[in-house]
mmCIF file of C-alpha atoms in Angstrom:
data_model
loop_
_atom_site.group_PDB
_atom_site.id
_atom_site.type_symbol
_atom_site.label_atom_id
_atom_site.label_comp_id
_atom_site.label_asym_id
_atom_site.label_seq_id
_atom_site.Cartn_x
_atom_site.Cartn_y
_atom_site.Cartn_z
ATOM 1 C CA UNK A 278 0.000 0.000 0.000
ATOM 2 C CA UNK A 279 2.738 2.463 0.946
ATOM 3 C CA UNK A 280 4.671 1.685 -2.250
ATOM 4 C CA UNK A 281 1.632 2.374 -4.441
ATOM 5 C CA UNK A 282 0.904 5.640 -2.609
ATOM 6 C CA UNK A 283 4.535 6.676 -3.065
ATOM 7 C CA UNK A 284 4.388 5.883 -6.819
ATOM 8 C CA UNK A 285 1.197 7.924 -7.140
ATOM 9 C CA UNK A 286 2.765 10.816 -5.227
ATOM 10 C CA UNK A 287 5.887 10.737 -7.416
ATOM 11 C CA UNK A 288 3.821 10.578 -10.619
ATOM 12 C CA UNK A 289 1.733 13.562 -9.529
ATOM 13 C CA UNK A 290 4.862 15.461 -8.570
ATOM 14 C CA UNK A 291 6.564 14.644 -11.871
ATOM 15 C CA UNK A 292 3.630 15.604 -14.064
ATOM 16 C CA UNK A 293 2.552 18.673 -12.113
ATOM 17 C CA UNK A 294 5.775 20.571 -12.799
ATOM 18 C CA UNK A 295 5.493 23.452 -15.225
ATOM 19 C CA UNK A 296 6.742 22.702 -18.709
ATOM 20 C CA UNK A 297 7.712 25.449 -21.097
ATOM 21 C CA UNK A 298 6.605 24.885 -24.664
ATOM 22 C CA UNK A 299 8.415 27.396 -26.787
ATOM 23 C CA UNK A 300 7.904 28.167 -30.414
ATOM 24 C CA UNK A 301 10.760 27.980 -32.869
ATOM 25 C CA UNK A 302 11.191 27.217 -36.537
ATOM 26 C CA UNK A 303 9.520 23.805 -36.416
ATOM 27 C CA UNK A 304 6.071 22.787 -37.547
ATOM 28 C CA UNK A 305 3.340 23.107 -34.941
ATOM 29 C CA UNK A 306 3.129 19.333 -34.672
ATOM 30 C CA UNK A 307 6.848 18.982 -33.957
ATOM 31 C CA UNK A 308 7.593 21.960 -31.726
ATOM 32 C CA UNK A 309 10.152 20.726 -29.210
ATOM 33 C CA UNK A 310 9.700 21.202 -25.492
ATOM 34 C CA UNK A 311 12.739 23.119 -24.274
ATOM 35 C CA UNK A 312 13.562 22.976 -20.575
ATOM 36 C CA UNK A 313 12.822 26.149 -18.596
ATOM 37 C CA UNK A 314 15.839 28.424 -18.228
ATOM 38 C CA UNK A 315 17.530 27.068 -21.357
ATOM 39 C CA UNK A 316 18.301 29.177 -24.434
ATOM 40 C CA UNK A 317 15.570 28.344 -26.919
ATOM 41 C CA UNK A 318 17.544 29.650 -29.885
ATOM 42 C CA UNK A 319 20.675 27.626 -29.066
ATOM 43 C CA UNK A 320 18.727 24.401 -28.573
ATOM 44 C CA UNK A 321 16.740 25.058 -31.769
ATOM 45 C CA UNK A 322 19.907 25.642 -33.810
ATOM 46 C CA UNK A 323 21.533 22.481 -32.471
ATOM 47 C CA UNK A 324 18.337 20.478 -32.880
ATOM 48 C CA UNK A 325 17.928 21.576 -36.489
ATOM 49 C CA UNK A 326 21.374 20.143 -37.304
ATOM 50 C CA UNK A 327 20.670 16.927 -35.411
ATOM 51 C CA UNK A 328 17.372 16.402 -37.238
ATOM 52 C CA UNK A 329 19.288 16.662 -40.526
ATOM 53 C CA UNK A 330 21.651 13.967 -39.197
ATOM 54 C CA UNK A 331 18.826 11.481 -38.591
ATOM 55 C CA UNK A 332 17.747 12.283 -35.031
ATOM 56 C CA UNK A 333 13.987 12.551 -34.425
ATOM 57 C CA UNK A 334 11.916 14.192 -31.723
ATOM 58 C CA UNK A 335 10.349 11.662 -29.377
ATOM 59 C CA UNK A 336 6.583 11.432 -28.918
ATOM 60 C CA UNK A 337 6.246 13.961 -26.090
ATOM 61 C CA UNK A 338 8.702 16.210 -28.036
ATOM 62 C CA UNK A 339 10.902 16.602 -24.953
ATOM 63 C CA UNK A 340 13.726 14.371 -26.178
ATOM 64 C CA UNK A 341 15.541 13.115 -29.240
ATOM 65 C CA UNK A 342 16.276 9.587 -30.393
ATOM 66 C CA UNK A 343 18.197 7.692 -33.035
ATOM 67 C CA UNK A 344 19.144 4.116 -33.891
ATOM 68 C CA UNK A 345 22.666 3.151 -34.921
ATOM 69 C CA UNK A 346 23.420 -0.050 -36.842
ATOM 70 C CA UNK A 347 26.655 -2.020 -36.605
ATOM 71 C CA UNK A 348 28.098 -5.051 -38.379
ATOM 72 C CA UNK A 349 28.811 -6.971 -35.153
ATOM 73 C CA UNK A 350 27.429 -7.204 -31.650
ATOM 74 C CA UNK A 351 30.895 -6.330 -30.326
ATOM 75 C CA UNK A 352 30.746 -2.982 -32.143
ATOM 76 C CA UNK A 353 27.317 -2.385 -30.578
ATOM 77 C CA UNK A 354 28.855 -3.039 -27.156
ATOM 78 C CA UNK A 355 31.832 -0.768 -27.925
ATOM 79 C CA UNK A 356 29.492 2.066 -28.875
ATOM 80 C CA UNK A 357 27.275 1.471 -25.843
ATOM 81 C CA UNK A 358 30.253 1.486 -23.461
ATOM 82 C CA UNK A 359 31.807 4.583 -25.041
ATOM 83 C CA UNK A 360 28.560 6.541 -24.649
ATOM 84 C CA UNK A 361 28.058 5.193 -21.115
ATOM 85 C CA UNK A 362 31.516 6.368 -20.025
ATOM 86 C CA UNK A 363 30.925 9.887 -21.397
ATOM 87 C CA UNK A 364 27.441 9.900 -19.838
ATOM 88 C CA UNK A 365 28.956 9.199 -16.445
ATOM 89 C CA UNK A 366 31.551 11.944 -16.922
ATOM 90 C CA UNK A 367 28.850 14.466 -17.896
ATOM 91 C CA UNK A 368 26.368 13.157 -15.295
ATOM 92 C CA UNK A 369 23.742 12.945 -18.025
ATOM 93 C CA UNK A 370 22.391 9.507 -18.838
ATOM 94 C CA UNK A 371 20.439 8.343 -21.850
ATOM 95 C CA UNK A 372 18.131 5.435 -22.353
ATOM 96 C CA UNK A 373 19.916 2.943 -24.592
ATOM 97 C CA UNK A 374 18.510 -0.270 -25.996
ATOM 98 C CA UNK A 375 21.074 -2.676 -27.389
ATOM 99 C CA UNK A 376 20.230 -5.468 -29.816
ATOM 100 C CA UNK A 377 22.326 -7.868 -31.878
ATOM 101 C CA UNK A 378 23.112 -5.273 -34.554
ATOM 102 C CA UNK A 379 21.816 -1.962 -33.278
ATOM 103 C CA UNK A 380 21.785 0.503 -30.433
ATOM 104 C CA UNK A 381 18.827 2.838 -29.952
ATOM 105 C CA UNK A 382 19.668 6.020 -28.024
ATOM 106 C CA UNK A 383 17.203 8.445 -26.428
ATOM 107 C CA UNK A 384 18.294 11.729 -24.828
ATOM 108 C CA UNK A 385 16.135 13.979 -22.664
ATOM 109 C CA UNK A 386 16.546 16.023 -19.516
ATOM 110 C CA UNK A 387 14.301 15.136 -16.593
ATOM 111 C CA UNK A 388 15.043 18.051 -14.234
ATOM 112 C CA UNK A 389 14.127 20.536 -15.581
ATOM 113 C CA UNK A 390 12.031 18.578 -18.034
ATOM 114 C CA UNK A 391 12.647 19.178 -21.737
ATOM 115 C CA UNK A 392 15.517 19.477 -24.179
ATOM 116 C CA UNK A 393 18.762 21.101 -23.090
ATOM 117 C CA UNK A 394 22.131 21.762 -24.670
ATOM 118 C CA UNK A 395 23.478 18.745 -22.793
ATOM 119 C CA UNK A 396 21.080 16.525 -24.757
ATOM 120 C CA UNK A 397 22.271 17.974 -28.059
ATOM 121 C CA UNK A 398 25.922 17.792 -26.978
ATOM 122 C CA UNK A 399 25.583 14.115 -26.110
ATOM 123 C CA UNK A 400 23.685 13.408 -29.343
ATOM 124 C CA UNK A 401 26.565 14.910 -31.321
ATOM 125 C CA UNK A 402 28.982 12.801 -29.291
ATOM 126 C CA UNK A 403 26.978 9.701 -30.233
ATOM 127 C CA UNK A 404 27.231 10.622 -33.920
ATOM 128 C CA UNK A 405 31.002 11.163 -33.644
ATOM 129 C CA UNK A 406 31.597 7.886 -31.827
ATOM 130 C CA UNK A 407 29.347 5.865 -34.117
ATOM 131 C CA UNK A 408 31.281 7.167 -37.125
ATOM 132 C CA UNK A 409 34.548 6.283 -35.416
ATOM 133 C CA UNK A 410 33.389 2.745 -34.581
ATOM 134 C CA UNK A 411 31.804 2.273 -37.992
ATOM 135 C CA UNK A 412 28.074 2.180 -38.605
ATOM 136 C CA UNK A 413 26.446 0.314 -41.469
ATOM 137 C CA UNK A 414 23.079 0.490 -43.201
ATOM 138 C CA UNK A 415 20.292 -1.255 -41.351
ATOM 139 C CA UNK A 416 20.171 -4.104 -43.891
ATOM 140 C CA UNK A 417 23.901 -4.800 -43.310
ATOM 141 C CA UNK A 418 23.698 -4.962 -39.519
ATOM 142 C CA UNK A 419 24.062 -8.122 -37.459
ATOM 143 C CA UNK A 420 20.832 -10.122 -37.332
ATOM 144 C CA UNK A 421 19.781 -12.882 -34.988
ATOM 145 C CA UNK A 422 19.131 -16.102 -36.822
ATOM 146 C CA UNK A 423 17.885 -19.394 -35.435
ATOM 147 C CA UNK A 424 20.651 -21.718 -34.321
ATOM 148 C CA UNK A 425 21.453 -24.445 -36.843
ATOM 149 C CA UNK A 426 19.807 -27.762 -36.062
#
């Protein structure tokens, strides 16, 4: 009972915080949510470049995400670990989903909620490291196949 009350309290607290939705040069359906106190123009400029590089706004528009494809699972792990080490150094952690031939990365800031320059900085870092490790097209990435009988 106490655990469920605590979860409810935390959910109310999380979703009752003010969120600043700022306009910028994006369509009305894809206007990003920029964290309060953050330079809207700087985030918008950075975001514009990231969108050209294959990043997309997430569904609530308060984060960005991208999938990277690699030839081997080891390269996926190398990329994951490289990003994790930088995340720890910057004290800014993404959500990463690793599969046999891909790593999906999602950046957002939780406090204050919305996009920040740290999200865009880390997204650029991901692009740099993925290029260094060597990405491939999705159809060339490692796939899981059934084990031979």
